[in-house]
Amino acid sequence: MAINTPKQTSHLKREILVRLIRSFLSDNFEEKTRMIPFDMRPKGSEVPYRCCIYKERAILRDRTVAGLGFSIEETDDSTLLSELANKALDRKEPEEHPLTVLTTACKGCVPSRIYVTDLCQGCVARPCVNTCKFGAISIQNGKSVIDPEKCKNCGMCVQVCPYQAITKIIVPCESACPVGAIAKGEDGHAKIDFEKCISCGKCVAACPFGAVHEKSQIIDVLKAIKSGKKVIAMLAPAIMGQLPCTPKQLHEAVLKLGFSDVYEVAQGADVTTKNEAAEFVERLEHGAEFMTTSCCAGYNELIAKHLPEIKPFVSDTKTPLYYTAEIVKKEHPDAITVFFSPCVAKRREALQNPNVDYVLNYEEVGAWFIALNIQVDTCGESSFKTEASAEGRNFAQTGGVAKAVQALLPEEIPAHPVLIDGLNKQSIRDLKKYAKNGVCDIGNLIEVMACQGGCLGGNATVNNYKAATKQLNNYVKESKPIKDMETEKIGH
Amino acid sequence: MDKKISVKVCLGTTCFVMGSANLQELIDIVPAKYGNKVEVSGVPCLGLCSIDWEFSKAPYVKVDDDVIKEATVEKVLTAIDNKLKES
């Protein structure tokens, strides 16, 4: 599985975040922010990626704009970073859409199409000509040629060519998007249609030029902490596989950032498990053929925007974040809550939930540790006040949610889990089919994860997928099974 | 037998976040490729990132006494190959 492949674009994004955080903490936020592109590419420095130093700086400037939490599309090119830094300090709440495209960084990839390369041998068999249902391929000067007017991009010729001489040119963001929400606009650059976008973050991870950014809320969070307010961190289960330290050290490290308390969202996951298991039993007793989980924010956006027909089969149980935030606000009504997230989709969920004030992703959290020179592996250990179960902590992996629900089901109502390990065009077609037929032929409990690998494969994770899985598994192993917890105590 | 080449992959927080998370695979690759000629380990912060703004050059890997900046799996393997040729 190619999840979390090493990328230089991540290095750039993280470097900017570190510099932004240090700017905020310095005595001159505006000026230090304005200087970020120049500090990163000073006069006479190497130009590692683009045509010239000016282009590099322009792109770094735009990356900083996204780091300040603004949309590139709506920000005038002539506005100075210092002005924007100031504006970020005045912002009352995060912007509605969490993603933004940097036209400066976008390559303007060649349009997606099927292309015959020089490897074509002009063979006698001509399987490409014979296979094409649309009559789009002819032989000219001894080589296959595709008529773009007739070609439907089906890719049959690609599959049958004995020389693998025909290839599909893809636009990475378009090809990664499961719902056709990002496409090249009239100017050739990528553009997001926010009516269709489900904020799954696949384009962020896919773009080799790093042209799609999350709008960061880091300044808002830093500001809240600086103001002396009580700010509480809620850590999604996936973070326990993300940094080189133990969960107890991470607890301590997060306190060092200035948070007044830290909760595990696995605590809320235990409530989700309890409610979802009860709901599963009830639905099946009332004759339902299947139920899908409801904890993935990307999936919930998909349902709302593209798949309303599956709604009756989706569990009404709330997400682990929902329950955790509810508990936190009950215990600390005056607190500002910040969710530490592996993905961009949770930013949308947070916007719709008044109990969640801000979201930081793991790249931002990592950058924050760097900015403050906090070595997480040398931090002391402190415990979470409420211990979550093994199953709750395992929500971050594909299969983890289904396994948790199964752990609380009575023997007479067994679940047959079906795992949707990543939303893509095919898995969305499958879900549509289950909804239309009212039955899923291969199981009755469908766990849906928008990302391949579950939350550990989220677009904003920092650890290598395999290493993260190992680390999380160790934590799960040392945790208490949910069955051994007293039901009334779950989540409290 | 000559002295073994030592490879230290920094797994301090800065290096980890800036990319050494993806260098952890070296700990499996290197012994498989070079047997006992090379000793590889993940180590706590080497202290290279804290100087000035040097975090931006992380992740760091040390091959014997040579420091590799912005290390990648490929850069480290090349450095090991060069060392082996020298010896």
Coordinates of C-alpha atoms in Angstrom, one line a residue:
Chain A
M1 CA 0.0 0.0 0.0
A2 CA 1.4 3.4 -1.0
I3 CA 0.2 5.4 2.0
N4 CA 2.2 8.3 3.3
T5 CA 5.0 8.1 0.7
P6 CA 7.9 10.5 1.6
K7 CA 7.3 13.9 0.0
Q8 CA 9.4 17.1 -0.3
T9 CA 6.1 19.1 -0.4
S10 CA 5.3 18.0 3.1
H11 CA 8.8 19.2 4.2
L12 CA 8.0 22.6 2.7
K13 CA 4.6 22.9 4.3
R14 CA 5.9 21.9 7.7
E15 CA 8.9 24.3 7.5
I16 CA 6.5 27.1 6.8
L17 CA 4.3 26.1 9.8
V18 CA 7.3 26.1 12.1
R19 CA 8.4 29.5 10.9
L20 CA 4.9 30.9 11.3
I21 CA 4.6 29.6 14.8
R22 CA 8.0 31.2 15.7
S23 CA 6.9 34.4 14.1
F24 CA 3.8 34.5 16.2
L25 CA 5.8 33.8 19.4
S26 CA 8.4 36.5 18.5
D27 CA 8.2 40.2 19.3
N28 CA 7.2 41.1 15.8
F29 CA 4.7 38.7 14.2
E30 CA 3.8 40.8 11.2
E31 CA 7.3 41.6 10.0
K32 CA 8.6 38.1 10.7
T33 CA 5.7 36.6 8.8
R34 CA 6.4 39.0 5.9
M35 CA 10.0 37.8 5.8
I36 CA 9.2 34.0 5.6
P37 CA 9.6 33.7 1.8
F38 CA 12.8 35.7 1.9
D39 CA 14.3 33.9 4.9
M40 CA 13.6 30.6 3.1
R41 CA 15.0 31.8 -0.2
P42 CA 17.5 34.6 0.7
K43 CA 19.3 36.5 -2.1
G44 CA 21.6 34.2 -4.0
S45 CA 20.3 31.0 -2.5
E46 CA 19.7 27.8 -4.5
V47 CA 16.5 27.4 -6.4
P48 CA 15.6 23.8 -5.8
Y49 CA 12.3 23.4 -7.5
R50 CA 11.0 26.2 -9.7
C51 CA 12.2 28.3 -12.6
C52 CA 13.6 31.2 -10.5
I53 CA 13.9 32.5 -7.0
Y54 CA 11.0 35.0 -7.5
K55 CA 8.6 32.2 -8.4
E56 CA 9.8 30.1 -5.4
R57 CA 9.2 33.1 -3.1
A58 CA 5.8 33.7 -4.6
I59 CA 4.8 30.2 -3.9
L60 CA 6.2 30.2 -0.4
R61 CA 4.2 33.4 0.1
D62 CA 1.0 31.6 -0.9
R63 CA 1.8 28.7 1.3
T64 CA 2.2 31.1 4.2
V65 CA -1.2 32.7 3.3
A66 CA -2.8 29.2 3.7
G67 CA -0.8 28.8 6.9
L68 CA -2.4 32.0 8.2
G69 CA -5.7 30.4 7.5
F70 CA -6.8 32.3 4.4
S71 CA -8.0 31.2 1.1
I72 CA -5.6 31.9 -1.8
E73 CA -8.4 32.2 -4.2
E74 CA -9.9 35.1 -2.3
T75 CA -6.7 36.9 -1.3
D76 CA -5.3 39.6 -3.5
D77 CA -1.8 39.0 -4.7
S78 CA -0.8 42.5 -3.6
T79 CA -1.7 42.1 0.0
L80 CA 1.4 41.8 2.2
L81 CA 1.9 38.9 4.5
S82 CA 2.2 41.4 7.3
E83 CA -1.3 42.7 6.6
L84 CA -2.6 39.2 6.5
A85 CA -0.9 38.2 9.7
N86 CA -2.7 41.1 11.4
K87 CA -6.0 40.1 9.8
A88 CA -5.5 36.6 11.1
L89 CA -5.3 38.0 14.6
D90 CA -8.7 39.6 14.2
R91 CA -10.4 36.5 12.8
K92 CA -13.2 35.3 15.0
E93 CA -13.8 31.9 13.5
P94 CA -12.3 29.6 10.8
E95 CA -13.3 29.9 7.2
E96 CA -16.1 27.6 5.9
H97 CA -14.1 25.6 3.3
P98 CA -11.0 24.0 4.7
L99 CA -9.1 23.7 1.4
T100 CA -7.5 26.2 -0.9
V101 CA -5.6 25.8 -4.2
L102 CA -2.4 27.7 -4.9
T103 CA -2.5 28.6 -8.6
T104 CA 1.1 29.7 -8.3
A105 CA 2.2 26.2 -7.2
C106 CA -0.2 24.3 -9.6
K107 CA 1.7 22.9 -12.6
G108 CA -1.3 23.1 -14.8
C109 CA -0.9 19.5 -15.7
V110 CA -1.6 18.4 -19.3
P111 CA -5.2 17.3 -19.5
S112 CA -6.0 13.7 -18.7
R113 CA -6.2 11.5 -21.8
I114 CA -5.0 8.3 -23.4
Y115 CA -1.7 8.7 -25.2
V116 CA 0.2 6.4 -27.5
T117 CA 3.9 6.6 -26.7
D118 CA 6.9 6.1 -29.0
L119 CA 7.0 2.5 -27.8
C120 CA 4.3 1.6 -30.3
Q121 CA 5.7 -0.9 -32.7
G122 CA 2.9 -0.7 -35.3
C123 CA 2.3 -4.4 -34.8
V124 CA 0.3 -6.6 -37.1
A125 CA -2.1 -7.8 -34.5
R126 CA -3.3 -4.3 -33.7
P127 CA -5.3 -5.2 -30.6
C128 CA -5.8 -1.6 -29.8
V129 CA -7.6 -0.9 -33.0
N130 CA -9.7 -4.0 -32.7
T131 CA -10.6 -3.5 -29.0
C132 CA -11.6 0.2 -29.2
K133 CA -15.4 0.3 -29.2
F134 CA -15.5 3.8 -30.4
G135 CA -13.4 3.5 -33.5
A136 CA -11.0 6.1 -32.1
I137 CA -7.8 4.4 -33.1
S138 CA -6.4 4.3 -36.6
I139 CA -2.9 3.5 -38.0
Q140 CA -1.0 6.4 -39.4
N141 CA 2.5 6.2 -40.7
G142 CA 2.8 2.7 -39.2
K143 CA 1.8 3.7 -35.7
S144 CA -1.4 3.8 -33.7
V145 CA -3.0 7.3 -33.4
I146 CA -6.0 8.2 -31.1
D147 CA -8.7 10.6 -32.3
P148 CA -9.4 12.7 -29.3
E149 CA -12.9 13.5 -30.6
K150 CA -13.9 9.8 -30.5
C151 CA -11.8 8.6 -27.5
K152 CA -13.9 8.1 -24.3
N153 CA -10.9 7.5 -22.0
C154 CA -12.1 3.9 -21.3
G155 CA -8.5 2.6 -21.2
M156 CA -9.2 -0.7 -23.0
C157 CA -6.4 -0.1 -25.5
V158 CA -4.0 0.5 -22.6
Q159 CA -4.8 -2.9 -21.2
V160 CA -4.4 -4.8 -24.5
C161 CA -1.2 -3.3 -25.9
P162 CA 1.4 -6.1 -25.9
Y163 CA 4.2 -3.5 -25.6
Q164 CA 2.5 -1.4 -22.9
A165 CA 3.0 1.4 -25.4
I166 CA -0.3 3.1 -24.6
T167 CA -0.6 5.0 -21.4
K168 CA -3.2 7.1 -19.5
I169 CA -1.9 10.6 -18.7
I170 CA -3.5 11.5 -15.4
V171 CA -4.0 14.7 -13.5
P172 CA -3.1 13.5 -10.0
C173 CA -5.6 15.7 -8.1
E174 CA -8.5 14.9 -10.5
S175 CA -7.6 11.2 -10.5
A176 CA -7.4 11.1 -6.7
C177 CA -10.7 12.9 -6.1
P178 CA -13.5 10.3 -5.6
V179 CA -16.3 12.7 -6.4
G180 CA -15.1 14.8 -9.3
A181 CA -14.8 18.0 -7.2
I182 CA -11.4 19.1 -8.4
A183 CA -10.7 19.7 -12.0
K184 CA -8.7 21.9 -14.3
G185 CA -10.4 25.2 -14.8
E186 CA -10.4 27.3 -18.0
D187 CA -7.0 28.7 -17.2
G188 CA -5.6 25.1 -16.9
H189 CA -5.1 25.3 -13.2
A190 CA -6.9 23.1 -10.6
K191 CA -10.0 24.5 -9.1
I192 CA -12.2 23.0 -6.3
D193 CA -15.9 22.9 -6.7
F194 CA -16.9 23.3 -3.0
E195 CA -20.5 22.2 -3.7
K196 CA -19.1 18.8 -4.6
C197 CA -16.0 18.7 -2.3
I198 CA -16.3 16.2 0.6
S199 CA -13.0 17.5 2.2
C200 CA -11.5 14.0 2.1
G201 CA -8.0 15.5 1.6
K202 CA -7.0 13.1 -1.2
C203 CA -6.1 15.9 -3.5
V204 CA -3.9 17.4 -0.8
A205 CA -1.9 14.2 -0.6
A206 CA -1.9 13.5 -4.3
C207 CA -0.7 16.8 -5.8
P208 CA 3.1 16.4 -6.5
F209 CA 3.5 20.1 -6.5
G210 CA 1.8 20.6 -3.1
A211 CA -0.7 23.0 -4.7
V212 CA -3.6 22.1 -2.4
H213 CA -3.4 23.3 1.1
E214 CA -5.4 23.1 4.2
K215 CA -6.2 26.5 5.7
S216 CA -4.5 26.3 9.0
Q217 CA -6.1 27.4 12.3
I218 CA -2.7 27.4 14.1
I219 CA -2.7 31.2 14.6
D220 CA -6.2 31.1 16.1
V221 CA -5.1 28.4 18.6
L222 CA -1.9 30.2 19.5
K223 CA -3.9 33.3 20.0
A224 CA -6.4 31.6 22.3
I225 CA -3.5 30.1 24.4
K226 CA -1.7 33.5 24.6
S227 CA -4.8 35.2 25.8
G228 CA -4.7 33.0 28.9
K229 CA -8.0 31.2 28.2
K230 CA -8.5 27.6 29.2
V231 CA -7.7 25.7 26.0
I232 CA -8.2 21.9 26.0
A233 CA -6.8 19.4 23.5
M234 CA -8.7 16.4 22.2
L235 CA -6.4 13.8 20.6
A236 CA -7.9 11.6 17.9
P237 CA -6.9 7.9 18.3
A238 CA -4.6 8.0 15.2
I239 CA -2.1 10.4 16.9
M240 CA -0.9 7.6 19.2
G241 CA 1.0 6.2 16.2
Q242 CA 2.3 9.5 15.0
L243 CA 5.2 10.7 17.1
P244 CA 8.3 9.1 18.6
C245 CA 7.1 8.8 22.2
T246 CA 4.7 7.0 24.4
P247 CA 1.0 8.2 24.8
K248 CA 1.8 9.3 28.3
Q249 CA 4.8 11.4 27.1
L250 CA 2.6 12.9 24.4
H251 CA 0.1 13.8 27.1
E252 CA 2.8 15.7 28.9
A253 CA 4.2 17.2 25.6
V254 CA 0.8 18.7 24.7
L255 CA 0.5 20.3 28.1
K256 CA 3.9 21.9 27.5
L257 CA 2.4 23.6 24.4
G258 CA 0.2 25.5 26.8
F259 CA -3.0 23.4 26.8
S260 CA -4.6 23.2 30.2
D261 CA -5.9 19.7 29.8
V262 CA -5.7 16.8 27.3
Y263 CA -8.5 14.3 26.4
E264 CA -8.3 11.1 24.3
V265 CA -11.0 11.0 21.7
A266 CA -10.9 7.3 22.2
Q267 CA -12.9 8.1 25.3
G268 CA -15.7 9.3 23.0
A269 CA -15.1 6.3 20.7
D270 CA -16.2 4.1 23.5
V271 CA -19.5 5.9 23.6
T272 CA -19.8 5.5 19.9
T273 CA -19.1 1.8 20.2
K274 CA -21.7 1.3 22.9
N275 CA -24.4 3.2 21.0
E276 CA -23.6 1.8 17.6
A277 CA -23.7 -1.8 18.9
A278 CA -27.1 -1.2 20.5
E279 CA -28.3 0.5 17.3
F280 CA -27.1 -2.4 15.2
V281 CA -29.1 -4.9 17.2
E282 CA -32.2 -2.8 17.1
R283 CA -32.0 -2.2 13.4
L284 CA -31.5 -5.9 12.6
E285 CA -34.3 -6.9 14.9
H286 CA -36.5 -4.4 12.9
G287 CA -35.6 -6.2 9.7
A288 CA -32.8 -4.0 8.3
E289 CA -30.4 -5.9 6.1
F290 CA -27.4 -3.9 6.9
M291 CA -26.0 -0.8 8.7
T292 CA -23.0 1.4 7.9
T293 CA -20.8 3.1 10.5
S294 CA -20.9 6.9 10.8
C295 CA -17.7 8.1 12.4
C296 CA -15.7 9.1 9.3
A297 CA -16.2 12.8 8.5
G298 CA -15.3 12.3 4.9
Y299 CA -17.9 9.7 4.5
N300 CA -20.5 11.8 6.3
E301 CA -19.8 14.6 3.8
L302 CA -20.1 12.1 0.9
I303 CA -23.6 11.1 2.2
A304 CA -24.8 14.7 2.5
K305 CA -23.5 15.7 -0.9
H306 CA -23.6 12.7 -3.2
L307 CA -25.2 9.7 -1.5
P308 CA -28.4 10.7 0.3
E309 CA -30.0 7.4 -0.7
I310 CA -27.8 5.5 1.8
K311 CA -28.8 7.7 4.7
P312 CA -31.5 5.3 6.0
F313 CA -28.8 2.6 6.4
V314 CA -26.3 4.8 8.2
S315 CA -26.0 4.6 11.9
D316 CA -27.5 7.6 13.8
T317 CA -24.8 7.2 16.4
K318 CA -22.5 10.3 16.7
T319 CA -18.8 10.4 16.1
P320 CA -16.1 9.9 18.8
L321 CA -15.3 13.6 18.4
Y322 CA -18.9 14.5 19.1
Y323 CA -19.1 12.6 22.4
T324 CA -15.6 13.7 23.5
A325 CA -16.4 17.4 22.9
E326 CA -19.7 17.0 24.7
I327 CA -18.0 15.6 27.7
V328 CA -15.3 18.3 27.7
K329 CA -17.7 21.2 27.4
K330 CA -19.8 19.7 30.2
E331 CA -16.8 19.4 32.5
H332 CA -15.3 22.8 31.3
P333 CA -18.1 25.0 29.9
D334 CA -15.7 27.9 29.6
A335 CA -13.0 26.1 27.7
I336 CA -11.9 26.4 24.1
T337 CA -11.7 23.0 22.5
V338 CA -9.1 22.0 19.9
F339 CA -9.3 18.7 18.1
F340 CA -6.0 17.1 16.9
S341 CA -6.9 15.5 13.6
P342 CA -5.3 13.2 11.1
C343 CA -7.3 14.6 8.2
V344 CA -8.9 17.7 6.7
A345 CA -12.5 16.3 6.7
K346 CA -12.8 16.7 10.5
R347 CA -12.5 20.5 9.9
R348 CA -15.9 20.3 8.3
E349 CA -17.3 18.3 11.1
A350 CA -15.9 20.7 13.6
L351 CA -17.5 23.7 11.8
Q352 CA -20.9 22.0 12.2
N353 CA -20.4 21.2 15.9
P354 CA -20.5 24.2 18.3
N355 CA -18.6 22.1 20.9
V356 CA -15.5 21.9 18.7
D357 CA -13.8 25.3 18.4
Y358 CA -10.6 24.5 16.4
V359 CA -8.9 21.8 14.6
L360 CA -5.2 21.2 14.2
N361 CA -3.7 18.4 12.1
Y362 CA -0.7 16.3 13.0
E363 CA 1.6 18.3 10.7
E364 CA 0.7 21.4 12.6
V365 CA 1.1 19.8 16.0
G366 CA 4.5 18.4 14.9
A367 CA 5.6 21.8 13.6
W368 CA 4.5 23.3 17.0
F369 CA 6.8 20.9 18.9
I370 CA 9.6 21.8 16.5
A371 CA 9.0 25.5 16.9
L372 CA 9.3 25.2 20.7
N373 CA 12.2 22.7 20.6
I374 CA 10.1 20.2 22.6
Q375 CA 11.6 16.7 22.4
V376 CA 8.6 14.5 22.9
D377 CA 10.7 11.4 23.8
T378 CA 12.3 13.2 26.7
C379 CA 9.0 14.5 28.2
G380 CA 7.9 13.0 31.5
E381 CA 4.8 10.8 31.6
S382 CA 1.4 11.8 32.8
S383 CA -1.9 9.9 32.5
F384 CA -5.2 10.7 30.9
K385 CA -7.8 11.2 33.6
T386 CA -10.2 8.8 31.8
E387 CA -8.7 5.6 30.3
A388 CA -10.2 4.5 27.0
S389 CA -10.6 0.9 25.9
A390 CA -8.4 -1.0 23.6
E391 CA -11.3 -1.0 21.0
G392 CA -11.8 2.7 21.3
R393 CA -8.1 3.4 20.7
N394 CA -8.1 1.0 17.7
F395 CA -10.8 3.2 15.9
A396 CA -7.9 4.7 13.9
Q397 CA -7.3 1.6 11.8
T398 CA -9.3 0.1 9.0
G399 CA -11.5 -2.6 10.6
G400 CA -11.1 -1.1 14.1
V401 CA -14.6 0.4 14.3
A402 CA -16.3 -2.8 13.1
K403 CA -14.2 -4.8 15.5
A404 CA -15.3 -2.5 18.4
V405 CA -19.0 -2.8 17.6
Q406 CA -18.6 -6.6 17.3
A407 CA -17.1 -6.8 20.8
L408 CA -20.3 -5.5 22.3
L409 CA -22.8 -7.5 20.3
P410 CA -24.8 -10.3 21.8
E411 CA -24.0 -13.8 20.5
E412 CA -27.4 -14.3 18.8
I413 CA -26.9 -11.2 16.6
P414 CA -23.6 -11.7 14.9
A415 CA -22.2 -9.0 12.6
H416 CA -20.5 -9.8 9.3
P417 CA -18.3 -6.8 8.7
V418 CA -17.6 -5.4 5.2
L419 CA -14.7 -2.9 5.2
I420 CA -14.6 0.0 2.8
D421 CA -10.9 0.7 3.1
G422 CA -10.8 4.1 1.3
L423 CA -13.4 5.9 -0.7
N424 CA -12.8 5.8 -4.4
K425 CA -15.1 5.7 -7.5
Q426 CA -15.5 1.9 -7.2
S427 CA -16.3 1.8 -3.5
I428 CA -18.8 4.7 -3.9
R429 CA -20.5 2.7 -6.7
D430 CA -20.6 -0.3 -4.3
L431 CA -22.3 1.8 -1.6
K432 CA -24.8 3.2 -4.1
K433 CA -25.7 -0.4 -5.1
Y434 CA -26.2 -1.5 -1.5
A435 CA -28.4 1.5 -0.9
K436 CA -30.5 0.9 -4.1
N437 CA -31.0 -2.8 -3.4
G438 CA -31.5 -2.3 0.4
V439 CA -29.1 -5.2 0.9
C440 CA -25.4 -5.8 1.0
D441 CA -24.7 -9.2 -0.4
I442 CA -21.4 -9.7 1.4
G443 CA -22.2 -8.6 5.0
N444 CA -24.4 -6.6 7.3
L445 CA -22.1 -4.1 9.1
I446 CA -20.3 -1.8 6.7
E447 CA -17.4 0.1 8.1
V448 CA -16.6 3.1 5.9
M449 CA -13.2 4.8 6.0
A450 CA -12.6 7.6 3.5
C451 CA -8.8 7.0 3.7
Q452 CA -7.0 3.8 2.8
G453 CA -5.6 2.4 6.0
G454 CA -8.2 4.3 8.1
C455 CA -7.2 7.4 10.0
L456 CA -3.6 6.3 10.1
G457 CA -3.6 6.9 6.3
G458 CA -5.1 10.4 6.8
N459 CA -3.7 13.2 4.6
A460 CA -2.1 15.1 7.5
T461 CA -0.4 12.2 9.3
V462 CA 3.4 12.4 9.8
N463 CA 4.5 8.8 10.5
N464 CA 5.1 6.1 8.0
Y465 CA 2.0 3.9 7.8
K466 CA 3.6 0.7 8.7
A467 CA 5.5 2.1 11.7
A468 CA 2.4 4.0 12.8
T469 CA 0.3 0.8 12.7
K470 CA 2.9 -1.0 14.8
Q471 CA 3.0 1.8 17.4
L472 CA -0.7 2.0 17.7
N473 CA -1.1 -1.8 18.0
N474 CA 1.3 -1.8 21.0
Y475 CA -0.9 0.8 22.7
V476 CA -4.0 -1.1 21.9
K477 CA -2.5 -4.3 23.3
E478 CA -1.8 -2.7 26.7
S479 CA -5.3 -1.3 27.0
K480 CA -8.3 -2.8 28.6
P481 CA -10.9 -4.6 26.5
I482 CA -14.2 -2.7 26.2
K483 CA -16.1 -5.7 27.5
D484 CA -14.3 -5.5 30.8
M485 CA -15.4 -1.9 31.3
E486 CA -18.6 -1.2 33.3
T487 CA -21.1 -0.1 30.7
E488 CA -22.4 2.9 32.8
K489 CA -18.8 4.1 33.1
I490 CA -18.0 4.2 29.4
G491 CA -17.0 7.6 28.3
H492 CA -16.9 9.0 31.9
Chain B
M1 CA 37.7 -7.5 9.6
D2 CA 37.5 -3.7 9.3
K3 CA 35.5 -1.6 11.6
K4 CA 31.8 -1.6 10.9
I5 CA 30.2 1.5 9.3
S6 CA 27.8 3.1 11.7
V7 CA 24.5 4.6 10.5
K8 CA 22.5 6.7 13.0
V9 CA 19.0 7.7 11.9
C10 CA 17.9 10.6 14.1
L11 CA 14.4 10.0 15.5
G12 CA 14.3 13.1 17.6
T13 CA 11.0 15.0 17.3
T14 CA 12.2 17.6 14.7
C15 CA 13.8 15.0 12.4
F16 CA 10.8 12.7 12.8
V17 CA 8.3 15.3 11.8
M18 CA 10.5 16.6 9.0
G19 CA 10.8 13.2 7.4
S20 CA 12.8 10.6 9.4
A21 CA 9.5 8.9 10.1
N22 CA 10.0 7.6 6.5
L23 CA 13.6 6.7 7.1
Q24 CA 12.7 4.0 9.7
E25 CA 12.6 1.5 6.8
L26 CA 16.4 1.9 6.7
I27 CA 16.6 -0.1 9.9
D28 CA 15.2 -3.1 7.9
I29 CA 16.8 -2.3 4.5
V30 CA 20.4 -1.8 5.6
P31 CA 21.0 -5.1 7.3
A32 CA 19.3 -6.9 4.5
K33 CA 21.5 -5.2 1.9
Y34 CA 24.9 -5.0 3.7
G35 CA 24.8 -7.7 6.3
N36 CA 27.1 -7.1 9.2
K37 CA 29.3 -4.6 7.4
V38 CA 27.0 -1.8 8.5
E39 CA 25.4 -1.2 11.9
V40 CA 22.2 0.8 11.7
S41 CA 20.0 2.2 14.5
G42 CA 17.4 4.8 15.2
V43 CA 18.8 7.3 17.8
P44 CA 17.4 10.1 20.0
C45 CA 18.0 13.7 19.0
L46 CA 21.5 14.2 17.7
G47 CA 21.3 17.9 18.6
L48 CA 21.9 19.1 15.0
C49 CA 18.5 20.8 14.6
S50 CA 18.5 23.1 17.5
I51 CA 21.3 25.3 16.2
D52 CA 19.8 28.5 14.8
W53 CA 17.3 27.6 12.0
E54 CA 18.9 24.2 11.2
F55 CA 15.6 22.5 11.7
S56 CA 14.8 23.2 8.1
K57 CA 17.6 20.9 7.0
A58 CA 16.2 18.0 9.0
P59 CA 16.0 15.0 8.9
Y60 CA 19.6 14.2 9.8
V61 CA 21.4 10.9 9.5
K62 CA 25.0 10.3 10.5
V63 CA 27.1 7.8 8.6
D64 CA 30.2 7.4 10.8
D65 CA 31.1 11.0 11.4
D66 CA 29.5 12.4 8.2
V67 CA 26.3 14.3 8.7
I68 CA 23.7 13.9 5.9
K69 CA 21.2 16.8 5.8
E70 CA 17.7 16.5 4.4
A71 CA 18.3 12.8 4.4
T72 CA 16.4 10.4 2.1
V73 CA 16.8 6.6 1.9
E74 CA 18.6 7.0 -1.4
K75 CA 21.1 9.6 0.0
V76 CA 21.9 7.4 2.9
L77 CA 22.5 4.3 0.8
T78 CA 24.7 6.2 -1.5
A79 CA 26.8 7.4 1.4
I80 CA 27.2 3.9 2.7
D81 CA 28.2 2.7 -0.8
N82 CA 30.9 5.4 -1.0
K83 CA 32.2 4.5 2.5
L84 CA 32.5 0.9 1.5
K85 CA 34.4 1.8 -1.6
E86 CA 36.8 3.9 0.4
S87 CA 37.6 1.1 2.8

